[in-house]
Short mmCIF file of C-alpha atoms in Angstrom, two decimals:
data_model
loop_
_atom_site.label_atom_id
_atom_site.label_comp_id
_atom_site.label_asym_id
_atom_site.label_seq_id
_atom_site.Cartn_x
_atom_site.Cartn_y
_atom_site.Cartn_z
CA MET A 1 20.97 0.74 -14.29
CA GLY A 2 22.82 0.61 -11.00
CA LYS A 3 23.07 -2.24 -8.53
CA LEU A 4 20.63 -2.38 -5.95
CA GLU A 5 21.77 -1.17 -2.47
CA LYS A 6 21.50 -3.72 0.44
CA LEU A 7 18.91 -2.97 2.89
CA SER A 8 20.22 -5.59 5.30
CA SER A 9 21.01 -5.22 9.12
CA LYS A 10 22.26 -1.72 9.53
CA PHE A 11 19.18 -0.83 7.65
CA SER A 12 16.68 -2.08 10.31
CA GLN A 13 19.16 -0.78 13.00
CA ASP A 14 18.90 2.72 11.92
CA MET A 15 15.21 2.25 10.83
CA TYR A 16 14.59 1.00 14.63
CA GLN A 17 15.61 3.92 16.00
CA ASP A 18 12.90 6.35 14.38
CA GLY A 19 9.61 6.01 15.74
CA VAL A 20 8.34 6.14 12.18
CA LYS A 21 10.54 4.98 10.24
CA LYS A 22 10.52 1.66 12.10
CA ARG A 23 7.05 0.72 10.86
CA LEU A 24 9.08 -0.31 7.15
CA LEU A 25 10.38 -3.30 9.39
CA PRO A 26 7.44 -5.52 9.26
CA ALA A 27 6.99 -5.03 5.57
CA LYS A 28 10.92 -6.05 5.17
CA ILE A 29 10.16 -9.10 6.94
CA LEU A 30 7.04 -10.19 4.65
CA LEU A 31 8.86 -9.19 1.79
CA GLN A 32 11.65 -10.86 2.43
CA CYS A 33 9.54 -14.10 3.18
CA VAL A 34 7.63 -14.06 -0.11
CA GLY A 35 10.74 -13.19 -1.96
CA PHE A 36 10.22 -9.51 -2.91
CA TRP A 37 12.24 -7.31 -1.10
CA PRO A 38 14.18 -4.68 -3.16
CA ASP A 39 17.63 -5.21 -2.55
CA ASP A 40 20.37 -7.50 -3.85
CA GLU A 41 20.68 -10.21 -0.95
CA LEU A 42 18.44 -12.66 -3.16
CA PRO A 43 20.25 -14.61 -5.42
CA TYR A 44 18.73 -14.14 -9.12
CA GLY A 45 16.04 -12.54 -7.25
CA GLN A 46 14.81 -11.32 -10.23
CA ILE A 47 14.45 -14.46 -11.71
CA ILE A 48 12.97 -16.26 -8.84
CA GLY A 49 10.40 -13.16 -8.82
CA TRP A 50 9.13 -14.28 -12.52
CA LEU A 51 9.04 -18.11 -11.59
CA LEU A 52 6.75 -17.07 -8.95
CA PHE A 53 5.19 -15.01 -10.98
CA LEU A 54 4.23 -17.77 -13.18
CA PHE A 55 3.55 -19.92 -10.00
CA LEU A 56 0.31 -17.81 -9.76
CA LEU A 57 -0.19 -16.69 -13.35
CA VAL A 58 -1.17 -20.36 -14.48
CA PRO A 59 -4.18 -21.08 -11.63
CA GLU A 60 -5.48 -17.75 -12.22
CA ILE A 61 -5.81 -18.12 -15.94
CA PHE A 62 -7.82 -21.30 -15.23
CA ASN A 63 -9.79 -19.62 -12.61
CA ALA A 64 -10.39 -17.15 -14.84
CA ALA A 65 -11.47 -19.59 -17.46
CA TYR A 66 -13.97 -21.20 -15.07
CA VAL A 67 -16.00 -17.55 -14.50
CA VAL A 68 -16.21 -16.73 -18.33
CA ILE A 69 -17.49 -20.32 -19.11
CA HIS A 70 -20.39 -19.75 -16.34
CA CYS A 71 -20.83 -16.24 -17.17
CA LYS A 72 -24.70 -16.83 -17.52
CA ASP A 73 -25.01 -18.19 -14.19
CA ILE A 74 -24.65 -15.01 -12.56
CA SER A 75 -24.54 -16.06 -8.95
CA GLU A 76 -21.66 -18.77 -9.72
CA ALA A 77 -19.77 -16.17 -11.72
CA VAL A 78 -20.01 -13.30 -9.27
CA ASN A 79 -18.78 -16.59 -6.27
CA VAL A 80 -15.88 -17.58 -8.39
CA SER A 81 -14.58 -14.11 -9.24
CA ILE A 82 -13.66 -13.45 -5.72
CA THR A 83 -10.62 -15.97 -5.68
CA VAL A 84 -9.82 -14.35 -9.91
CA THR A 85 -9.64 -10.51 -8.32
CA THR A 86 -7.94 -11.61 -5.49
CA PHE A 87 -5.19 -13.67 -7.44
CA PHE A 88 -4.77 -10.52 -10.19
CA GLU A 89 -4.53 -8.20 -7.32
CA ALA A 90 -1.44 -10.12 -6.39
CA LEU A 91 -0.09 -10.43 -9.83
CA VAL A 92 -0.28 -6.68 -10.45
CA ARG A 93 1.61 -6.24 -7.12
CA MET A 94 4.05 -8.67 -8.20
CA TYR A 95 4.76 -6.95 -11.17
CA CYS A 96 4.54 -3.70 -9.99
CA VAL A 97 7.81 -4.73 -7.46
CA LEU A 98 9.72 -6.58 -10.01
CA LYS A 99 9.46 -3.72 -12.86
CA ASN A 100 10.18 -0.92 -10.62
CA ARG A 101 12.86 -2.79 -8.24
CA HIS A 102 15.66 -0.13 -8.58
CA VAL A 103 13.38 2.72 -8.14
CA LEU A 104 11.84 1.07 -4.72
CA ASN A 105 15.09 0.42 -3.82
CA GLY A 106 16.47 4.16 -4.40
CA ILE A 107 13.28 5.45 -2.56
CA LEU A 108 13.99 3.17 0.72
CA VAL A 109 17.88 4.31 0.49
CA LYS A 110 16.81 7.76 0.65
CA VAL A 111 14.03 7.32 3.61
CA TRP A 112 16.88 5.54 5.29
CA LYS A 113 20.04 8.08 4.58
CA GLN A 114 17.99 11.03 3.70
CA PHE A 115 15.26 11.64 5.60
CA TRP A 116 15.28 14.10 8.78
CA PRO A 117 14.51 12.15 12.01
CA VAL A 118 11.20 12.18 13.81
CA LYS A 119 13.44 13.76 16.84
CA CYS A 120 13.02 17.21 15.26
CA LEU A 121 9.60 17.53 15.92
CA ASP A 122 8.08 18.36 19.36
CA ASP A 123 7.20 16.02 22.11
CA GLY A 124 3.55 16.28 21.69
CA THR A 125 4.19 16.28 17.73
CA ARG A 126 6.47 13.43 17.46
CA THR A 127 4.01 11.43 19.66
CA HIS A 128 0.97 12.22 17.75
CA PHE A 129 2.85 11.27 14.34
CA GLU A 130 4.32 7.66 16.20
CA ARG A 131 0.70 6.75 17.00
CA LYS A 132 -0.82 7.63 13.34
CA SER A 133 1.98 5.33 12.06
CA LEU A 134 1.13 2.79 14.57
CA VAL A 135 -2.81 2.98 13.91
CA CYS A 136 -1.75 2.15 10.02
CA LEU A 137 0.30 -1.25 11.28
CA THR A 138 -2.35 -2.14 13.57
CA MET A 139 -5.00 -1.78 10.63
CA ASN A 140 -2.54 -3.42 8.35
CA VAL A 141 -2.29 -6.37 10.91
CA CYS A 142 -6.16 -6.52 11.42
CA VAL A 143 -6.30 -7.15 7.70
CA LEU A 144 -3.80 -9.87 7.46
CA LEU A 145 -5.79 -11.75 10.73
CA VAL A 146 -9.11 -11.29 8.63
CA ALA A 147 -7.99 -12.26 5.57
CA SER A 148 -5.97 -15.37 7.25
CA PHE A 149 -9.39 -16.24 9.26
CA SER A 150 -11.12 -15.97 5.66
CA ASN A 151 -8.64 -18.13 3.70
CA THR A 152 -8.44 -20.79 6.31
CA ILE A 153 -12.24 -21.68 5.62
CA ILE A 154 -11.56 -20.97 1.66
CA VAL A 155 -9.09 -23.80 1.66
CA SER A 156 -10.46 -25.99 4.35
CA ILE A 157 -13.87 -26.41 2.48
CA PRO A 158 -12.47 -28.87 -0.28
CA LEU A 159 -11.38 -31.00 2.72
CA PHE A 160 -14.51 -31.87 3.46
CA ASN A 161 -16.00 -32.12 -0.03
CA TYR A 162 -14.52 -34.95 -1.56
CA HIS A 163 -12.65 -34.10 -5.24
CA GLN A 164 -13.24 -30.27 -5.26
CA LEU A 165 -10.62 -27.68 -5.46
CA ILE A 166 -9.81 -24.64 -3.84
CA LEU A 167 -9.93 -22.42 -7.07
CA LYS A 168 -13.04 -23.86 -9.12
CA SER A 169 -10.86 -24.23 -12.58
CA ILE A 170 -11.45 -25.23 -16.22
CA PHE A 171 -8.45 -27.54 -17.05
CA PRO A 172 -7.74 -29.03 -20.69
CA PHE A 173 -7.24 -33.00 -18.95
CA ASP A 174 -9.02 -35.07 -16.41
CA TRP A 175 -7.62 -33.30 -13.27
CA ASP A 176 -10.47 -35.62 -11.18
CA LYS A 177 -7.95 -38.73 -11.03
CA ASN A 178 -6.11 -39.78 -7.70
CA TYR A 179 -2.71 -38.22 -7.19
CA LEU A 180 -3.66 -35.75 -10.34
CA TYR A 181 -6.24 -33.68 -7.92
CA GLU A 182 -4.17 -34.36 -4.60
CA LEU A 183 -1.20 -32.56 -6.72
CA ILE A 184 -3.39 -29.86 -8.03
CA TYR A 185 -4.95 -29.27 -4.87
CA MET A 186 -1.65 -28.69 -2.95
CA TRP A 187 -0.37 -26.46 -5.44
CA GLN A 188 -3.51 -24.07 -5.32
CA TYR A 189 -3.28 -24.69 -1.43
CA PHE A 190 0.51 -22.90 -1.48
CA ALA A 191 -0.35 -20.27 -4.24
CA ASP A 192 -3.37 -19.02 -2.38
CA TRP A 193 -1.59 -18.45 0.77
CA TYR A 194 1.13 -16.71 -0.94
CA ASP A 195 -1.33 -14.62 -2.73
CA LEU A 196 -2.68 -13.54 0.45
CA PHE A 197 0.83 -12.96 2.21
CA LEU A 198 2.05 -11.06 -1.10
CA VAL A 199 -0.52 -8.64 -0.97
CA MET A 200 -0.49 -7.94 2.48
CA ALA A 201 3.35 -7.49 2.30
CA PHE A 202 2.82 -5.08 -0.41
CA ASP A 203 0.20 -3.36 1.81
CA PHE A 204 2.71 -2.76 4.56
CA LEU A 205 5.38 -1.38 2.50
CA PHE A 206 3.04 0.91 0.54
CA VAL A 207 1.32 2.41 3.90
CA ALA A 208 4.84 2.57 5.69
CA LEU A 209 6.14 4.60 2.83
CA LEU A 210 3.17 7.18 2.58
CA MET A 211 3.07 7.62 6.19
CA THR A 212 6.83 8.08 6.58
CA CYS A 213 6.56 10.50 3.84
CA ALA A 214 3.24 12.38 5.16
CA THR A 215 5.49 12.87 8.87
CA GLN A 216 8.46 13.72 6.59
CA CYS A 217 6.45 16.88 5.42
CA ALA A 218 5.16 17.51 9.17
CA ILE A 219 8.95 17.27 10.05
CA TRP A 220 10.00 19.86 7.11
CA GLN A 221 6.97 22.06 8.71
CA HIS A 222 8.66 22.21 12.00
CA VAL A 223 11.84 23.23 10.89
CA MET A 224 11.01 25.77 8.41
CA ARG A 225 9.16 27.62 10.95
CA ASN A 226 12.09 27.44 13.49
CA ILE A 227 14.68 28.47 11.00
CA LEU A 228 15.20 32.11 12.15
CA ASN A 229 14.98 31.34 16.07
CA GLU A 230 16.99 29.48 18.36
CA THR A 231 15.03 26.09 18.22
CA SER A 232 16.61 25.80 14.69
CA LYS A 233 20.14 25.13 16.08
CA GLU A 234 19.03 21.70 18.04
CA HIS A 235 17.40 20.94 14.81
CA ARG A 236 20.70 21.37 12.73
CA ARG A 237 22.44 18.95 15.38
CA LEU A 238 20.15 16.42 14.93
CA ILE A 239 20.03 16.45 11.26
CA PHE A 240 23.71 16.97 10.57
CA GLY A 241 25.30 16.30 13.76
CA GLU A 242 28.51 18.10 15.03
CA MET A 243 28.66 19.85 11.64
CA GLY A 244 25.09 21.58 12.14
CA ASN A 245 26.55 23.94 14.35
CA GLN A 246 28.71 25.39 11.38
CA ILE A 247 25.55 26.05 9.29
CA SER A 248 24.15 29.36 8.70
CA ASP A 249 20.24 30.18 8.69
CA LYS A 250 21.16 30.53 4.71
CA GLU A 251 22.54 27.34 4.25
CA MET A 252 19.94 25.50 6.35
CA LEU A 253 17.23 26.95 4.04
CA ARG A 254 19.38 25.74 1.09
CA HIS A 255 18.98 22.28 2.83
CA CYS A 256 15.33 22.97 3.59
CA TRP A 257 14.85 23.76 -0.30
CA GLU A 258 16.92 20.32 -1.21
CA GLN A 259 15.00 18.43 1.44
CA HIS A 260 11.50 19.65 -0.17
CA LYS A 261 12.62 18.39 -3.83
CA LEU A 262 13.63 15.17 -2.22
CA LEU A 263 10.13 14.75 -1.04
CA ASN A 264 8.49 15.75 -4.33
CA ASN A 265 10.86 13.47 -6.45
CA ILE A 266 10.07 10.63 -3.88
CA CYS A 267 6.10 11.27 -3.82
CA ASN A 268 6.66 11.58 -7.73
CA ASP A 269 8.10 8.01 -8.05
CA MET A 270 5.35 6.68 -5.87
CA GLU A 271 2.81 8.20 -7.98
CA SER A 272 4.39 6.30 -11.39
CA ILE A 273 5.31 2.69 -9.15
CA PHE A 274 1.70 2.41 -7.13
CA SER A 275 -0.69 4.48 -10.08
CA ILE A 276 -2.00 1.24 -11.69
CA THR A 277 -1.92 -0.86 -8.58
CA LEU A 278 -4.13 1.68 -6.80
CA LEU A 279 -6.67 1.56 -9.88
CA LEU A 280 -6.94 -2.05 -9.61
CA GLN A 281 -7.19 -1.67 -5.60
CA PHE A 282 -10.35 0.80 -6.29
CA ILE A 283 -11.68 -1.68 -8.81
CA VAL A 284 -11.31 -4.78 -6.74
CA SER A 285 -12.71 -3.05 -3.63
CA THR A 286 -15.41 -2.27 -5.71
CA THR A 287 -16.13 -5.48 -6.85
CA ALA A 288 -15.58 -7.23 -3.66
CA ASN A 289 -18.05 -5.23 -1.61
CA CYS A 290 -20.65 -5.65 -4.17
CA ALA A 291 -20.31 -9.45 -4.52
CA ALA A 292 -19.94 -10.40 -1.25
CA ALA A 293 -23.63 -8.47 -0.32
CA LEU A 294 -24.71 -10.06 -3.32
CA ILE A 295 -23.54 -13.93 -2.14
CA MET A 296 -24.70 -13.23 1.35
CA LYS A 297 -28.46 -12.74 0.02
CA LEU A 298 -27.83 -15.57 -2.59
CA ASP A 299 -26.45 -18.08 -0.20
CA SER A 300 -26.57 -17.33 3.74
CA SER A 301 -24.24 -20.22 4.45
CA GLN A 302 -21.26 -18.42 2.84
CA ILE A 303 -21.98 -15.67 5.44
CA THR A 304 -18.99 -16.28 7.49
CA LYS A 305 -16.52 -16.25 5.06
CA VAL A 306 -17.92 -13.68 2.54
CA SER A 307 -17.93 -11.22 5.55
CA THR A 308 -14.75 -11.51 6.56
CA PHE A 309 -14.00 -11.15 3.06
CA SER A 310 -15.75 -8.20 2.79
CA ALA A 311 -14.43 -6.50 6.25
CA GLY A 312 -10.68 -7.43 5.19
CA HIS A 313 -11.53 -5.10 2.10
CA ILE A 314 -13.24 -2.20 3.77
CA ILE A 315 -10.39 -1.60 6.18
CA GLN A 316 -7.43 -2.23 3.33
CA LEU A 317 -9.43 0.51 1.39
CA SER A 318 -9.45 2.62 4.42
CA TYR A 319 -5.98 2.54 5.47
CA CYS A 320 -5.00 3.09 2.03
CA CYS A 321 -6.78 6.37 1.90
CA TYR A 322 -5.87 7.29 5.22
CA VAL A 323 -2.53 7.71 4.41
CA GLY A 324 -3.16 9.23 1.29
CA GLN A 325 -5.47 11.85 2.71
CA GLU A 326 -2.77 12.49 5.31
CA LEU A 327 -0.01 13.09 2.60
CA ILE A 328 -2.54 15.77 1.04
CA TYR A 329 -3.09 17.31 4.60
CA GLN A 330 0.46 17.66 4.97
CA SER A 331 1.83 18.88 1.99
CA GLU A 332 -1.06 21.77 1.96
CA GLN A 333 0.58 22.74 5.22
CA LEU A 334 4.26 23.62 3.87
CA SER A 335 3.69 27.03 2.11
CA ASN A 336 1.96 28.17 5.76
CA ALA A 337 5.16 26.75 7.63
CA ILE A 338 7.37 29.12 4.96
CA TYR A 339 5.02 32.21 5.90
CA GLU A 340 5.26 31.45 9.43
CA CYS A 341 9.25 31.30 9.75
CA ASN A 342 9.11 34.67 10.95
CA TRP A 343 10.75 36.02 7.61
CA HIS A 344 10.18 39.63 8.72
CA LEU A 345 13.45 39.25 11.11
CA SER A 346 15.88 38.77 8.25
CA TYR A 347 16.92 41.52 6.26
CA ASP A 348 18.76 39.50 4.11
CA ARG A 349 17.10 40.17 0.34
CA ASP A 350 18.00 36.76 -0.95
CA PHE A 351 17.12 34.87 1.91
CA ARG A 352 13.69 36.59 1.59
CA LYS A 353 13.42 36.07 -2.51
CA SER A 354 14.18 32.20 -1.96
CA LEU A 355 11.21 32.16 0.70
CA VAL A 356 9.13 33.46 -2.50
CA LEU A 357 10.38 30.74 -4.60
CA MET A 358 9.83 28.30 -2.31
CA MET A 359 6.14 29.38 -1.46
CA GLN A 360 5.66 28.96 -4.94
CA ARG A 361 6.94 25.55 -5.30
CA SER A 362 5.16 24.57 -2.15
CA GLN A 363 1.88 25.32 -3.65
CA LYS A 364 1.45 21.96 -5.62
CA ILE A 365 -0.13 19.37 -3.12
CA GLN A 366 1.52 16.33 -3.43
CA CYS A 367 -0.79 13.28 -3.46
CA LEU A 368 -1.12 9.60 -5.18
CA THR A 369 -3.73 8.93 -7.78
CA ALA A 370 -5.33 6.15 -9.54
CA ALA A 371 -3.95 6.32 -13.21
CA ASN A 372 -4.85 9.88 -12.68
CA LEU A 373 -8.34 9.57 -12.70
CA ILE A 374 -9.27 9.25 -8.69
CA THR A 375 -7.33 10.91 -6.04
CA LEU A 376 -6.20 8.98 -3.00
CA ASP A 377 -8.37 10.32 0.03
CA PHE A 378 -11.45 10.26 2.31
CA ALA A 379 -13.80 11.24 -1.09
CA SER A 380 -12.98 8.28 -3.07
CA PHE A 381 -13.35 6.10 -0.03
CA VAL A 382 -16.77 7.33 0.22
CA ARG A 383 -17.10 6.83 -3.95
CA ILE A 384 -16.04 3.80 -3.53
CA PHE A 385 -19.12 2.56 -1.61
CA ARG A 386 -21.55 4.47 -3.66
CA LEU A 387 -20.47 2.70 -6.75
CA SER A 388 -20.17 -0.88 -4.75
CA PHE A 389 -24.01 -0.10 -3.88
CA SER A 390 -24.72 0.68 -7.64
CA PHE A 391 -23.39 -2.26 -8.78
CA TYR A 392 -24.90 -4.62 -6.32
CA THR A 393 -28.33 -2.97 -7.17
CA LEU A 394 -27.80 -3.54 -10.74
CA LEU A 395 -26.74 -7.14 -10.21
CA ASP A 396 -29.80 -7.79 -7.79
CA SER A 397 -32.15 -6.69 -10.86
CA LEU A 398 -30.43 -9.46 -12.80
CA VAL A 399 -30.40 -12.30 -10.40
CA GLU A 400 -33.56 -14.29 -9.79
CA ASP A 401 -34.91 -14.10 -6.24
CA PRO A 402 -33.79 -17.98 -4.72
CA ALA A 403 -36.96 -17.70 -2.52
CA GLU A 404 -39.58 -17.38 -6.15
CA ASN A 405 -37.52 -20.73 -7.59
CA GLY A 406 -37.99 -22.88 -4.72
CA ILE A 407 -34.32 -22.58 -3.95
#
């Protein structure tokens, strides 16, 4: 396995010049803050990563044990399961990055050095995609703010309740003693905030990468449509610099072929990296919305905490499905772009044969799935809500109405 390539100041400077690629920079900042940016700048980064993994794993085990022991009390189990699923979500993301550091590093290097600039698009289309990428970033920031507000409530409640922990846990020792309680509380406090920023840093990276790939598909379409007219000369200069003036139509077609292959490989790599994480995201979103609705019905005093928690998960699921749908749509248009390239103006038989092969290759739609079970698109977004309502109806029928019990 090769050495990780540095993604430092030169990476940031080049990314900032591109209106879409620069959306990766907030992800870089957040991942560097939590120690999971996939390059070699952090000494002993892999070892530190696994130590941080254990830092979250231990409280997760005791928190999950509490849910198992209190499983007969459905309302209590559902309430505590909120933190269990959130920590589990973070652990899976940590494992994903630690296991695939080299693959992620390779993807980022290719995006940095081999993706074509957004300037290849016409002004209107370029502005359109820059705005789309900004919308995705804004949604990420909204979830971060909502999650921070909800988490502030969660970690503050124990301060007003003597000797209560942030995470309800089962310990094989008397944790209620002075100093020991304070130590565990501080451990959980920092773990809880670290968990939040880790999950959000991962989401910033995932959404920005997917949106960049979708935009690259659109750039490829624009370049391909104009490959036989005067606009292509400007494209070649933007992509290859002064060398672009010497590139023939046939050579440009070969570069388009290679770029299409690069896009397919990156999408396949992202599928292998994020597949299990997406499956977990769907499961967590389903259980989170179901649990939030049930808790709000059983305990109206928690409505602020739970409603912000639920809103964060809804927005989180929506931006994942949004970029997934955008990638599907743009990859569907690749074959149309090939057909619309004025191929009838070229009498080169090899050129036409290459176009046919490229059209056949582009018939495969690029998409991300959750363990090959659920496609990341708007249809899945709707299905998650239907499934959440079904689980809520089931749990609601199992939990007695508090009013009937005089509660």
